[in-house]
Structure formats: structure tokens, C-alpha cells
mmCIF file of C-alpha atoms and ligand atoms in Angstrom:
data_model
loop_
_atom_site.group_PDB
_atom_site.id
_atom_site.type_symbol
_atom_site.label_atom_id
_atom_site.label_comp_id
_atom_site.label_asym_id
_atom_site.label_seq_id
_atom_site.Cartn_x
_atom_site.Cartn_y
_atom_site.Cartn_z
ATOM 1 C CA UNK S 1 -27.251 -16.486 -16.745
ATOM 2 C CA UNK S 2 -24.691 -16.623 -13.297
ATOM 3 C CA UNK S 3 -24.675 -19.751 -11.728
ATOM 4 C CA UNK S 4 -25.434 -20.477 -9.096
ATOM 5 C CA UNK S 5 -22.687 -21.382 -7.022
ATOM 6 C CA UNK S 6 -22.108 -18.504 -4.908
ATOM 7 C CA UNK S 7 -19.470 -17.436 -2.228
ATOM 8 C CA UNK S 8 -19.283 -14.849 0.698
ATOM 9 C CA UNK S 9 -16.834 -12.263 0.309
ATOM 10 C CA UNK S 10 -16.941 -11.914 4.109
ATOM 11 C CA UNK S 11 -17.659 -15.754 5.464
ATOM 12 C CA UNK S 12 -15.146 -16.774 7.915
ATOM 13 C CA UNK S 13 -14.282 -12.887 8.258
ATOM 14 C CA UNK S 14 -14.612 -10.756 11.470
ATOM 15 C CA UNK S 15 -17.498 -9.057 10.375
ATOM 16 C CA UNK S 16 -19.139 -12.845 9.681
ATOM 17 C CA UNK S 17 -22.103 -13.383 10.921
ATOM 18 C CA UNK S 18 -23.801 -10.541 9.424
ATOM 19 C CA UNK S 19 -27.186 -8.197 9.359
ATOM 20 C CA UNK S 20 -28.193 -11.944 6.816
ATOM 21 C CA UNK S 21 -27.357 -14.379 10.247
ATOM 22 C CA UNK S 22 -29.704 -12.626 12.555
ATOM 23 C CA UNK S 23 -32.572 -12.723 9.152
ATOM 24 C CA UNK S 24 -31.616 -16.091 7.963
ATOM 25 C CA UNK S 25 -30.182 -15.121 4.640
ATOM 26 C CA UNK S 26 -26.948 -15.925 4.609
ATOM 27 C CA UNK S 27 -25.647 -16.595 1.702
ATOM 28 C CA UNK S 28 -23.404 -20.084 2.934
ATOM 29 C CA UNK S 29 -24.940 -21.729 6.009
ATOM 30 C CA UNK S 30 -28.020 -23.484 5.442
ATOM 31 C CA UNK S 31 -29.217 -24.028 9.286
ATOM 32 C CA UNK S 32 -28.729 -19.500 9.250
ATOM 33 C CA UNK S 33 -31.346 -20.202 6.378
ATOM 34 C CA UNK S 34 -33.736 -21.510 7.826
ATOM 35 C CA UNK S 35 -33.262 -25.041 7.386
ATOM 36 C CA UNK S 36 -33.477 -27.939 9.360
ATOM 37 C CA UNK S 37 -30.116 -29.452 7.647
ATOM 38 C CA UNK S 38 -26.235 -29.229 7.412
ATOM 39 C CA UNK S 39 -25.540 -28.693 3.869
ATOM 40 C CA UNK S 40 -22.834 -26.111 3.198
ATOM 41 C CA UNK S 41 -19.968 -26.383 1.189
ATOM 42 C CA UNK S 42 -17.827 -23.657 2.883
ATOM 43 C CA UNK S 43 -14.745 -25.184 4.689
ATOM 44 C CA UNK S 44 -13.874 -22.796 7.304
ATOM 45 C CA UNK S 45 -15.238 -21.432 11.136
ATOM 46 C CA UNK S 46 -18.943 -22.972 11.342
ATOM 47 C CA UNK S 47 -20.750 -19.634 10.590
ATOM 48 C CA UNK S 48 -23.931 -20.837 12.893
ATOM 49 C CA UNK S 49 -21.553 -22.266 15.677
ATOM 50 C CA UNK S 50 -19.894 -18.440 15.789
ATOM 51 C CA UNK S 51 -23.940 -17.276 15.668
ATOM 52 C CA UNK S 52 -24.927 -19.121 18.210
ATOM 53 C CA UNK S 53 -20.904 -18.604 20.828
ATOM 54 C CA UNK S 54 -22.396 -14.888 20.117
ATOM 55 C CA UNK S 55 -25.930 -15.091 21.362
ATOM 56 C CA UNK S 56 -27.291 -15.517 18.098
ATOM 57 C CA UNK S 57 -26.328 -12.349 17.561
ATOM 58 C CA UNK S 58 -24.797 -11.314 14.564
ATOM 59 C CA UNK S 59 -20.171 -9.485 15.466
ATOM 60 C CA UNK S 60 -19.595 -6.339 15.188
ATOM 61 C CA UNK S 61 -20.733 -4.405 12.730
ATOM 62 C CA UNK S 62 -18.168 -1.778 10.704
ATOM 63 C CA UNK S 63 -18.353 1.005 12.040
ATOM 64 C CA UNK S 64 -17.552 4.948 10.215
ATOM 65 C CA UNK S 65 -13.900 6.387 11.433
ATOM 66 C CA UNK S 66 -13.036 10.176 10.719
ATOM 67 C CA UNK S 67 -10.477 10.420 8.042
ATOM 68 C CA UNK S 68 -7.515 13.377 7.744
ATOM 69 C CA UNK S 69 -7.205 14.596 4.001
ATOM 70 C CA UNK S 70 -3.193 14.678 4.590
ATOM 71 C CA UNK S 71 -3.125 15.620 0.513
ATOM 72 C CA UNK S 72 -5.551 15.914 -2.067
ATOM 73 C CA UNK S 73 -4.218 16.653 -5.548
ATOM 74 C CA UNK S 74 -5.934 17.243 -8.634
ATOM 75 C CA UNK S 75 -3.779 15.411 -11.165
ATOM 76 C CA UNK S 76 -6.503 15.823 -13.817
ATOM 77 C CA UNK S 77 -9.180 18.183 -14.477
ATOM 78 C CA UNK S 78 -12.029 14.878 -13.108
ATOM 79 C CA UNK S 79 -9.324 13.382 -11.403
ATOM 80 C CA UNK S 80 -8.671 13.707 -6.619
ATOM 81 C CA UNK S 81 -6.490 11.759 -5.707
ATOM 82 C CA UNK S 82 -6.851 11.517 -1.765
ATOM 83 C CA UNK S 83 -3.818 10.755 0.838
ATOM 84 C CA UNK S 84 -5.665 9.467 4.266
ATOM 85 C CA UNK S 85 -4.478 8.272 7.058
ATOM 86 C CA UNK S 86 -6.499 6.042 9.166
ATOM 87 C CA UNK S 87 -5.388 3.577 11.584
ATOM 88 C CA UNK S 88 -3.040 1.062 10.839
ATOM 89 C CA UNK S 89 -5.330 -1.801 11.057
ATOM 90 C CA UNK S 90 -7.681 -0.131 8.651
ATOM 91 C CA UNK S 91 -4.496 0.255 6.222
ATOM 92 C CA UNK S 92 -3.566 -3.935 6.982
ATOM 93 C CA UNK S 93 -7.106 -4.305 6.590
ATOM 94 C CA UNK S 94 -7.472 -3.038 2.989
ATOM 95 C CA UNK S 95 -4.182 -4.244 1.537
ATOM 96 C CA UNK S 96 -6.480 -6.918 0.531
ATOM 97 C CA UNK S 97 -7.103 -6.674 -4.318
ATOM 98 C CA UNK S 98 -10.684 -5.785 -3.925
ATOM 99 C CA UNK S 99 -9.894 -3.494 -1.076
ATOM 100 C CA UNK S 100 -12.678 -0.782 -0.997
ATOM 101 C CA UNK S 101 -14.710 1.924 1.545
ATOM 102 C CA UNK S 102 -17.261 4.114 1.512
ATOM 103 C CA UNK S 103 -16.183 8.083 1.597
ATOM 104 C CA UNK S 104 -18.299 10.389 2.436
ATOM 105 C CA UNK S 105 -18.265 14.525 3.274
ATOM 106 C CA UNK S 106 -18.534 14.903 7.001
ATOM 107 C CA UNK S 107 -21.455 17.276 6.361
ATOM 108 C CA UNK S 108 -23.121 15.786 4.871
ATOM 109 C CA UNK S 109 -26.154 12.394 5.576
ATOM 110 C CA UNK S 110 -24.890 8.992 5.544
ATOM 111 C CA UNK S 111 -26.960 8.577 1.325
ATOM 112 C CA UNK S 112 -23.737 10.342 0.191
ATOM 113 C CA UNK S 113 -20.856 7.728 0.907
ATOM 114 C CA UNK S 114 -19.820 6.993 -2.045
ATOM 115 C CA UNK S 115 -17.754 3.103 -2.563
ATOM 116 C CA UNK S 116 -14.578 3.588 -3.716
ATOM 117 C CA UNK S 117 -11.591 1.165 -3.974
ATOM 118 C CA UNK S 118 -8.086 1.473 -2.613
ATOM 119 C CA UNK S 119 -5.452 2.280 -4.816
ATOM 120 C CA UNK S 120 -2.979 1.852 -1.949
ATOM 121 C CA UNK S 121 -2.242 1.205 1.355
ATOM 122 C CA UNK S 122 0.120 1.183 3.750
ATOM 123 C CA UNK S 123 -0.071 -0.311 6.973
ATOM 124 C CA UNK S 124 3.092 0.787 9.090
ATOM 125 C CA UNK S 125 2.443 4.543 8.055
ATOM 126 C CA UNK S 126 -1.896 4.079 8.642
ATOM 127 C CA UNK S 127 -2.001 5.276 5.409
ATOM 128 C CA UNK S 128 -4.915 5.302 2.697
ATOM 129 C CA UNK S 129 -4.807 6.970 -1.728
ATOM 130 C CA UNK S 130 -7.522 6.393 -4.093
ATOM 131 C CA UNK S 131 -8.331 8.283 -7.084
ATOM 132 C CA UNK S 132 -11.252 10.096 -7.468
ATOM 133 C CA UNK S 133 -13.243 10.077 -10.958
ATOM 134 C CA UNK S 134 -15.422 13.098 -9.629
ATOM 135 C CA UNK S 135 -18.785 12.737 -11.650
ATOM 136 C CA UNK S 136 -21.407 13.707 -9.948
ATOM 137 C CA UNK S 137 -23.420 14.658 -6.272
ATOM 138 C CA UNK S 138 -21.624 11.829 -4.573
ATOM 139 C CA UNK S 139 -17.670 12.602 -5.307
ATOM 140 C CA UNK S 140 -18.809 16.171 -5.943
ATOM 141 C CA UNK S 141 -18.988 17.147 -2.445
ATOM 142 C CA UNK S 142 -15.447 15.151 -1.437
ATOM 143 C CA UNK S 143 -13.840 18.015 -3.581
ATOM 144 C CA UNK S 144 -16.019 20.222 -0.867
ATOM 145 C CA UNK S 145 -14.101 18.614 2.214
ATOM 146 C CA UNK S 146 -11.518 20.248 3.251
ATOM 147 C CA UNK S 147 -9.383 18.350 6.467
ATOM 148 C CA UNK S 148 -11.492 15.216 7.287
ATOM 149 C CA UNK S 149 -13.418 12.750 5.873
ATOM 150 C CA UNK S 150 -15.833 10.298 7.290
ATOM 151 C CA UNK S 151 -13.816 6.114 6.151
ATOM 152 C CA UNK S 152 -16.373 2.835 6.343
ATOM 153 C CA UNK S 153 -15.268 -0.154 6.268
ATOM 154 C CA UNK S 154 -13.126 -2.875 5.347
ATOM 155 C CA UNK S 155 -15.063 -4.318 2.336
ATOM 156 C CA UNK S 156 -13.484 -6.123 0.397
ATOM 157 C CA UNK S 157 -15.741 -7.885 -2.742
ATOM 158 C CA UNK S 158 -14.377 -5.309 -5.230
ATOM 159 C CA UNK S 159 -13.172 -8.067 -7.186
ATOM 160 C CA UNK S 160 -15.588 -10.778 -8.452
ATOM 161 C CA UNK S 161 -13.293 -14.636 -9.132
ATOM 162 C CA UNK S 162 -10.988 -13.216 -6.097
ATOM 163 C CA UNK S 163 -9.891 -16.799 -4.971
ATOM 164 C CA UNK S 164 -7.969 -17.408 -8.731
ATOM 165 C CA UNK S 165 -6.724 -14.038 -8.750
ATOM 166 C CA UNK S 166 -5.059 -15.561 -4.141
ATOM 167 C CA UNK S 167 -4.485 -19.076 -5.588
ATOM 168 C CA UNK S 168 -1.877 -17.176 -8.696
ATOM 169 C CA UNK S 169 1.356 -18.225 -8.208
ATOM 170 C CA UNK S 170 4.767 -17.485 -10.262
ATOM 171 C CA UNK S 171 2.757 -17.650 -13.371
ATOM 172 C CA UNK S 172 2.271 -14.996 -15.961
ATOM 173 C CA UNK S 173 -0.283 -13.103 -15.099
ATOM 174 C CA UNK S 174 -1.917 -10.662 -17.385
ATOM 175 C CA UNK S 175 -3.580 -7.645 -16.285
ATOM 176 C CA UNK S 176 -6.048 -5.172 -18.141
ATOM 177 C CA UNK S 177 -7.777 -1.522 -16.921
ATOM 178 C CA UNK S 178 -9.447 1.103 -18.414
ATOM 179 C CA UNK S 179 -10.518 4.868 -16.997
ATOM 180 C CA UNK S 180 -10.576 5.511 -12.840
ATOM 181 C CA UNK S 181 -10.522 1.519 -13.174
ATOM 182 C CA UNK S 182 -6.186 1.626 -13.194
ATOM 183 C CA UNK S 183 -7.017 2.565 -9.571
ATOM 184 C CA UNK S 184 -8.326 -0.929 -8.111
ATOM 185 C CA UNK S 185 -4.844 -2.684 -10.555
ATOM 186 C CA UNK S 186 -2.840 -1.453 -8.377
ATOM 187 C CA UNK S 187 -2.547 -3.875 -5.104
ATOM 188 C CA UNK S 188 -3.641 -6.742 -7.651
ATOM 189 C CA UNK S 189 -0.381 -5.788 -9.009
ATOM 190 C CA UNK S 190 1.205 -5.603 -5.779
ATOM 191 C CA UNK S 191 -0.554 -8.585 -4.486
ATOM 192 C CA UNK S 192 0.404 -11.005 -7.406
ATOM 193 C CA UNK S 193 3.806 -9.800 -7.287
ATOM 194 C CA UNK S 194 4.414 -11.012 -4.000
ATOM 195 C CA UNK S 195 2.983 -14.629 -5.200
ATOM 196 C CA UNK S 196 6.472 -14.540 -8.079
ATOM 197 C CA UNK S 197 3.538 -13.686 -11.158
ATOM 198 C CA UNK S 198 5.436 -12.315 -14.047
ATOM 199 C CA UNK S 199 2.853 -9.667 -14.802
ATOM 200 C CA UNK S 200 1.980 -7.706 -17.631
ATOM 201 C CA UNK S 201 -0.140 -5.153 -17.581
ATOM 202 C CA UNK S 202 -2.126 -3.671 -20.457
ATOM 203 C CA UNK S 203 -3.312 -0.229 -19.897
ATOM 204 C CA UNK S 204 -6.198 1.493 -21.683
ATOM 205 C CA UNK S 205 -6.280 5.377 -20.124
ATOM 206 C CA UNK S 206 -9.769 5.701 -21.878
ATOM 207 C CA UNK S 207 -12.026 8.733 -21.784
ATOM 208 C CA UNK S 208 -9.828 10.146 -18.923
ATOM 209 C CA UNK S 209 -6.765 9.889 -21.691
ATOM 210 C CA UNK S 210 -4.184 9.625 -18.382
ATOM 211 C CA UNK S 211 -2.074 7.136 -16.506
ATOM 212 C CA UNK S 212 -2.747 8.667 -12.914
ATOM 213 C CA UNK S 213 -1.043 5.140 -11.869
ATOM 214 C CA UNK S 214 2.433 5.833 -13.244
ATOM 215 C CA UNK S 215 3.975 7.046 -9.345
ATOM 216 C CA UNK S 216 2.762 3.487 -8.065
ATOM 217 C CA UNK S 217 4.083 1.282 -10.334
ATOM 218 C CA UNK S 218 6.355 2.910 -11.900
ATOM 219 C CA UNK S 219 9.039 1.147 -9.181
ATOM 220 C CA UNK S 220 7.523 -2.528 -9.504
ATOM 221 C CA UNK S 221 9.387 -4.669 -12.017
ATOM 222 C CA UNK S 222 6.146 -5.482 -14.404
ATOM 223 C CA UNK S 223 5.238 -4.944 -18.891
ATOM 224 C CA UNK S 224 3.640 -2.278 -19.498
ATOM 225 C CA UNK S 225 1.796 -2.195 -23.199
ATOM 226 C CA UNK S 226 -0.393 0.380 -23.517
ATOM 227 C CA UNK S 227 -3.168 0.377 -26.502
ATOM 228 C CA UNK S 228 -7.019 1.595 -26.668
ATOM 229 C CA UNK S 229 -9.858 -1.203 -26.356
ATOM 230 C CA UNK S 230 -11.990 0.450 -28.758
ATOM 231 C CA UNK S 231 -10.207 0.582 -31.290
ATOM 232 C CA UNK S 232 -9.659 -2.812 -33.671
ATOM 233 C CA UNK S 233 -5.892 -2.150 -33.539
ATOM 234 C CA UNK S 234 -6.101 -2.351 -30.562
ATOM 235 C CA UNK S 235 -8.070 -5.519 -30.088
ATOM 236 C CA UNK S 236 -5.900 -7.230 -32.228
ATOM 237 C CA UNK S 237 -3.006 -5.965 -30.538
ATOM 238 C CA UNK S 238 -4.612 -7.393 -27.387
ATOM 239 C CA UNK S 239 -5.291 -11.068 -28.668
ATOM 240 C CA UNK S 240 -1.808 -11.444 -30.205
ATOM 241 C CA UNK S 241 -0.447 -10.409 -26.424
ATOM 242 C CA UNK S 242 -2.930 -13.143 -25.311
ATOM 243 C CA UNK S 243 -1.832 -15.627 -27.661
ATOM 244 C CA UNK S 244 1.651 -15.230 -27.419
ATOM 245 C CA UNK S 245 1.826 -14.967 -23.485
ATOM 246 C CA UNK S 246 1.282 -18.183 -22.127
ATOM 247 C CA UNK S 247 -0.779 -17.076 -19.605
ATOM 248 C CA UNK S 248 -2.643 -18.523 -16.708
ATOM 249 C CA UNK S 249 -4.640 -15.764 -15.028
ATOM 250 C CA UNK S 250 -7.064 -12.535 -16.454
ATOM 251 C CA UNK S 251 -7.918 -9.628 -14.236
ATOM 252 C CA UNK S 252 -10.151 -7.048 -16.635
ATOM 253 C CA UNK S 253 -10.324 -4.081 -14.431
ATOM 254 C CA UNK S 254 -13.620 -1.062 -16.483
ATOM 255 C CA UNK S 255 -16.739 -1.834 -16.845
ATOM 256 C CA UNK S 256 -18.527 -4.298 -18.122
ATOM 257 C CA UNK S 257 -18.399 -3.808 -21.755
ATOM 258 C CA UNK S 258 -14.426 -3.752 -21.203
ATOM 259 C CA UNK S 259 -14.860 -7.165 -19.416
ATOM 260 C CA UNK S 260 -17.241 -8.705 -22.440
ATOM 261 C CA UNK S 261 -14.266 -7.571 -24.636
ATOM 262 C CA UNK S 262 -10.860 -8.817 -22.851
ATOM 263 C CA UNK S 263 -13.224 -12.098 -22.039
ATOM 264 C CA UNK S 264 -14.281 -13.140 -26.382
ATOM 265 C CA UNK S 265 -10.489 -11.721 -27.173
ATOM 266 C CA UNK S 266 -10.134 -14.704 -25.065
ATOM 267 C CA UNK S 267 -12.571 -16.590 -25.834
ATOM 268 C CA UNK S 268 -11.109 -16.325 -29.396
ATOM 269 C CA UNK S 269 -7.950 -17.878 -29.252
ATOM 270 C CA UNK S 270 -9.487 -20.623 -27.127
ATOM 271 C CA UNK S 271 -6.962 -21.325 -24.535
ATOM 272 C CA UNK S 272 -7.777 -21.596 -20.979
ATOM 273 C CA UNK S 273 -7.406 -18.729 -18.907
ATOM 274 C CA UNK S 274 -8.836 -18.065 -15.383
ATOM 275 C CA UNK S 275 -10.838 -15.620 -15.442
ATOM 276 C CA UNK S 276 -11.416 -12.038 -13.197
ATOM 277 C CA UNK S 277 -13.581 -9.480 -13.400
ATOM 278 C CA UNK S 278 -13.646 -6.148 -11.000
ATOM 279 C CA UNK S 279 -17.085 -5.769 -9.348
ATOM 280 C CA UNK S 280 -18.942 -2.871 -11.913
ATOM 281 C CA UNK S 281 -22.280 -3.483 -9.585
ATOM 282 C CA UNK S 282 -24.073 0.162 -7.358
ATOM 283 C CA UNK S 283 -23.339 -0.649 -4.111
ATOM 284 C CA UNK S 284 -24.688 1.657 -1.514
ATOM 285 C CA UNK S 285 -24.794 0.025 2.207
ATOM 286 C CA UNK S 286 -22.119 -3.168 1.246
ATOM 287 C CA UNK S 287 -24.255 -5.051 3.734
ATOM 288 C CA UNK S 288 -26.255 -7.284 1.799
ATOM 289 C CA UNK S 289 -29.425 -5.261 2.993
ATOM 290 C CA UNK S 290 -30.726 -2.818 0.637
ATOM 291 C CA UNK S 291 -30.548 -3.955 -2.057
ATOM 292 C CA UNK S 292 -28.978 -1.922 -4.826
ATOM 293 C CA UNK S 293 -26.730 -4.100 -5.952
ATOM 294 C CA UNK S 294 -28.533 -7.149 -5.872
ATOM 295 C CA UNK S 295 -28.351 -9.565 -10.035
ATOM 296 C CA UNK S 296 -30.696 -13.205 -10.325
ATOM 297 C CA UNK S 297 -29.140 -16.057 -11.024
ATOM 298 C CA UNK S 298 -29.818 -19.088 -13.269
ATOM 299 C CA UNK S 299 -32.772 -19.860 -11.216
ATOM 300 C CA UNK S 300 -34.149 -16.500 -10.234
ATOM 301 C CA UNK S 301 -32.510 -15.939 -6.921
ATOM 302 C CA UNK S 302 -32.051 -13.456 -6.327
ATOM 303 C CA UNK S 303 -28.112 -12.479 -4.694
ATOM 304 C CA UNK S 304 -26.540 -9.167 -3.357
ATOM 305 C CA UNK S 305 -23.086 -8.952 -5.279
ATOM 306 C CA UNK S 306 -21.694 -6.552 -2.799
ATOM 307 C CA UNK S 307 -21.599 -9.897 -0.512
ATOM 308 C CA UNK S 308 -20.958 -12.581 -2.774
ATOM 309 C CA UNK S 309 -18.241 -13.958 -4.786
ATOM 310 C CA UNK S 310 -19.703 -15.205 -8.226
ATOM 311 C CA UNK S 311 -17.888 -16.219 -11.221
ATOM 312 C CA UNK S 312 -17.087 -14.061 -13.975
ATOM 313 C CA UNK S 313 -18.770 -14.996 -16.706
ATOM 314 C CA UNK S 314 -21.688 -16.160 -15.408
ATOM 315 C CA UNK S 315 -22.190 -12.239 -14.189
ATOM 316 C CA UNK S 316 -21.584 -11.017 -17.388
ATOM 317 C CA UNK S 317 -23.851 -13.764 -18.896
ATOM 318 C CA UNK S 318 -26.676 -12.937 -16.208
ATOM 319 C CA UNK S 319 -26.005 -8.973 -17.607
ATOM 320 C CA UNK S 320 -26.725 -9.691 -20.635
ATOM 321 C CA UNK S 321 -23.041 -7.459 -21.280
ATOM 322 C CA UNK S 322 -22.622 -7.270 -25.259
ATOM 323 C CA UNK S 323 -18.816 -6.609 -26.315
HETATM 324 C C1 FAD A 401 -16.325 -1.424 -5.282
HETATM 325 C C2 FAD A 401 -16.199 -0.310 -6.011
HETATM 326 C C3 FAD A 401 -15.335 0.859 -6.931
HETATM 327 C C4 FAD A 401 -15.373 1.682 -6.870
HETATM 328 N N1 FAD A 401 -14.011 1.945 -7.471
HETATM 329 C C5 FAD A 401 -13.781 3.823 -7.469
HETATM 330 C C6 FAD A 401 -12.603 4.694 -7.269
HETATM 331 O O1 FAD A 401 -12.033 3.911 -6.779
HETATM 332 N N2 FAD A 401 -13.004 5.273 -7.592
HETATM 333 C C7 FAD A 401 -13.924 6.075 -8.809
HETATM 334 O O2 FAD A 401 -13.822 7.028 -9.332
HETATM 335 N N3 FAD A 401 -14.335 5.337 -8.454
HETATM 336 C C8 FAD A 401 -15.655 4.252 -7.729
HETATM 337 N N4 FAD A 401 -15.881 3.673 -7.866
HETATM 338 C C9 FAD A 401 -17.165 3.693 -8.678
HETATM 339 C C10 FAD A 401 -17.860 5.348 -7.772
HETATM 340 O O3 FAD A 401 -18.761 4.879 -6.524
HETATM 341 C C11 FAD A 401 -19.186 5.948 -8.622
HETATM 342 O O4 FAD A 401 -18.131 6.564 -10.050
HETATM 343 C C12 FAD A 401 -19.436 7.024 -7.655
HETATM 344 O O5 FAD A 401 -20.637 6.419 -7.253
HETATM 345 C C13 FAD A 401 -20.705 7.954 -8.648
HETATM 346 O O6 FAD A 401 -21.540 8.880 -7.755
HETATM 347 P P1 FAD A 401 -22.175 9.825 -8.687
HETATM 348 O O7 FAD A 401 -23.018 10.407 -6.597
HETATM 349 O O8 FAD A 401 -20.680 11.146 -8.027
HETATM 350 O O9 FAD A 401 -21.844 10.265 -9.622
HETATM 351 P P2 FAD A 401 -23.689 9.808 -10.474
HETATM 352 O O10 FAD A 401 -24.178 10.892 -11.045
HETATM 353 O O11 FAD A 401 -24.977 9.681 -9.726
HETATM 354 O O12 FAD A 401 -23.633 8.168 -10.805
HETATM 355 C C14 FAD A 401 -22.276 8.489 -12.029
HETATM 356 C C15 FAD A 401 -22.228 7.308 -12.329
HETATM 357 O O13 FAD A 401 -21.502 6.203 -11.038
HETATM 358 C C16 FAD A 401 -22.452 5.472 -10.915
HETATM 359 N N5 FAD A 401 -22.937 5.371 -9.408
HETATM 360 C C17 FAD A 401 -23.662 5.700 -9.029
HETATM 361 N N6 FAD A 401 -23.010 5.462 -7.540
HETATM 362 C C18 FAD A 401 -22.662 4.321 -7.176
HETATM 363 C C19 FAD A 401 -22.965 3.615 -6.494
HETATM 364 N N7 FAD A 401 -23.582 3.282 -5.481
HETATM 365 N N8 FAD A 401 -22.176 1.911 -7.128
HETATM 366 C C20 FAD A 401 -21.774 1.691 -7.873
HETATM 367 N N9 FAD A 401 -21.799 2.867 -9.238
HETATM 368 C C21 FAD A 401 -22.066 3.923 -8.612
HETATM 369 C C22 FAD A 401 -23.790 5.452 -11.586
HETATM 370 O O14 FAD A 401 -24.622 4.529 -12.530
HETATM 371 C C23 FAD A 401 -23.617 6.101 -12.781
HETATM 372 O O15 FAD A 401 -22.701 4.960 -14.479
HETATM 373 C C24 FAD A 401 -16.127 2.511 -7.680
HETATM 374 C C25 FAD A 401 -18.018 1.646 -7.506
HETATM 375 C C26 FAD A 401 -17.780 0.249 -6.852
HETATM 376 C C27 FAD A 401 -19.405 -0.608 -6.650
HETATM 377 S S1 FES A 402 -25.420 -2.842 -1.523
HETATM 378 FE FE1 FES A 402 -26.901 -2.893 -0.392
HETATM 379 S S2 FES A 402 -27.110 -4.934 -0.351
HETATM 380 FE FE2 FES A 402 -25.248 -4.730 -1.811
#
């Protein structure tokens, strides 16, 4: 079951208070949950006070902007890398690890919006890079975009346990990523390097069989190791790396089953390491409203994983994921 200690990725940002404050469903503030007392554990600027100053209304909402397609490069049968021009402000907001946007073909209705991680972002040029694996109706529609693409963002909850990642400085860090989840690893690597961490990047090319992030990591000071988590010897090699490396943080980017394998390897060697994972929830509105990303907490409370920060282990336990 999931732990009860929830955080909100948007708390204190320019998008707080949100719709959930207006409906008395704020994840953090007890007043904005309809209670008459204050018992939040939020140490930033009071969310209730901000709500009051906004005239008992939410703050501004994220808008849809038209992005220009600078480049659309098919690097694999199933993967297309989009280089998009947006505003410099949006590119800066999307530098955080876990950042993602909703992309949509301008010719298609709103329900074609699809969450996509930011692989790289340049605030000086206002450019963002996104790797899209073409699977079903929403991603196929992106492939048809020629000059423009609609971008809605910034959203940040692509990493669960983000506080652990952001507070890790001058440590040994291990990042394990598989398949299309190599894409969000790039921002995390850049952030961790800025905080003077030593990084070992364990890459599993997955079913795609291709390491499409090479151009993004080739000049970075990190150690890369390639292995296959689906093979016994791959898991063994991974356990060896974990055992020898004195890592204080492990970031797993892949499916929930992949996370579980990484988690089990950590548990087997019995060392204490911070564990963070990519967020694999089904995200549709990203605003805590539609409910597609809902998970139940230990006490049966429904939380929206597009907004909610929960402990990575508790998330996997709640979803009853097997390795
Ligand atoms: C925060 C986040 C970041 C992501 N980053 C990337 C990325 O960088 N590159 C990339 O290729 N994909 C990424 N994805 C996954 C991508 O959103 C799905 O592959 C896409 O929604 C599939 O839609 P479809 O219509 O093409 O395929 P469908 O046939 O509808 O679905 C194919 C698979 O994608 C899952 N899926 C469908 N809709 C969603 C949704 N709204 N949210 C999450 N999963 C969904 C389905 O369960 C199924 O497993 C990300 C998802 C999330 C939540
Ligand atoms: S995606 Fe709609 S509530 Fe989370």
C-alpha cells in the first residue's frame, strides 16, 4: 500500500493554488481541504494565504502554445526525436529533472494530448528536445505534424522522489534506464552533474535495441555501462556494480517491472540507498482533475499521481508490482 506522506509537485510554484484549492481538495493545505484548522507540513509560503490574496481563486493555469518544429528526426523505426522551438521561459522551466509537456497535433482535438518527457532543454535558444516512441493513436498523430506542434506545460512530476534527487550533492549516483526511459535520464544526469555527483549510467537498450541518447551524453563526465536487465547475467552484473560502488542514490527510469528489479537488487545487497523512479502513471489532464492517474493510499485515500509526490517504494508496493 502507498504511504500517507504525500507532497505536491506544484506546491509553491506559480501554478499554486490550483483547481484543487477551489474544490477543497488541495493535497497540502488543511484549510483548502475544508478543515477549520491548520496542520500542513508545507514549509513554503502559505498556500491558503496565496489563495486568499488571489481573491479565493486559483492562480494562472498552464496554457497551450504553438511550438515550431525545428527538426523531426527518425532515429529508429519506432523513435522520432523532435527539436521544438518554444519560449525561453518555458525552456528554462523545463530544465528540472522530471519535466514533461503535453504535445498535440494542431489538427487534432484535445484528447490527443500526450505526455512526453523533456530529454534536453536550452533556455538560451528556447529549444526543447523530445524523443517519442511511436506506439498508438496519440503518438502516431504527432508523426504527422509538419511545421507546428501544440505544447502545454511546464509539468514536473515525471520523477517520484524528486526531493532525494535534488538534494544529492557530491555523492556517487547510479542511474539505471531502459528503452524510451533513457530520454528523461538526460535531464537528471545534467542536474546531478551540476551538483558535483559522480554518475554511473547503466543503460539497457531494451526492445528498441538502440541507445538514442548517445549524442546527448557523449561529452558528459560519466561512466556508462550497457547491460540487459532481462537476462540473469545482466542482473548479476548490476548487483555487482551496486555492491562495489558506494552509491547514495539510485534513479530507476523504465517500466514499473524494471523499477521492481532495480529495487530488489538494492534490497538483496542490503545497503541503504535513496531510491527514486520515473513516474509511469497514466497522465491525461496533469492537473489533478480527470482521475486517470489515481492511486490508493494505505488508508484508502485516492491520490492523483500527476501532482502527488510519494515515496518510490510505497508506489511500487501500492501497485503490487512484481519484478
Ligand atoms: C510523465 C510521462 C512522460 C513520458 N515521456 C515519454 C517520452 O519521453 N517518450 C515517449 O515515447 N513516451 C513517453 N511517455 C509515454 C507516452 O505518454 C505514451 O507512450 C503515450 O501516451 C502512448 O499513447 P498512444 O496513443 O500513442 O498509444 P496507446 O496505444 O494509447 O498506449 C500505448 C501505451 O502507452 C500507455 N499510455 C497511453 N496513454 C497514456 C498516458 N496518457 N500516460 C501514460 N501512458 C499512457 C498505455 O497504457 C500503453 O501502455 C511518457 C508518459 C508519462 C506519463
Ligand atoms: S492526469 Fe488527470 S488527475 Fe492526474
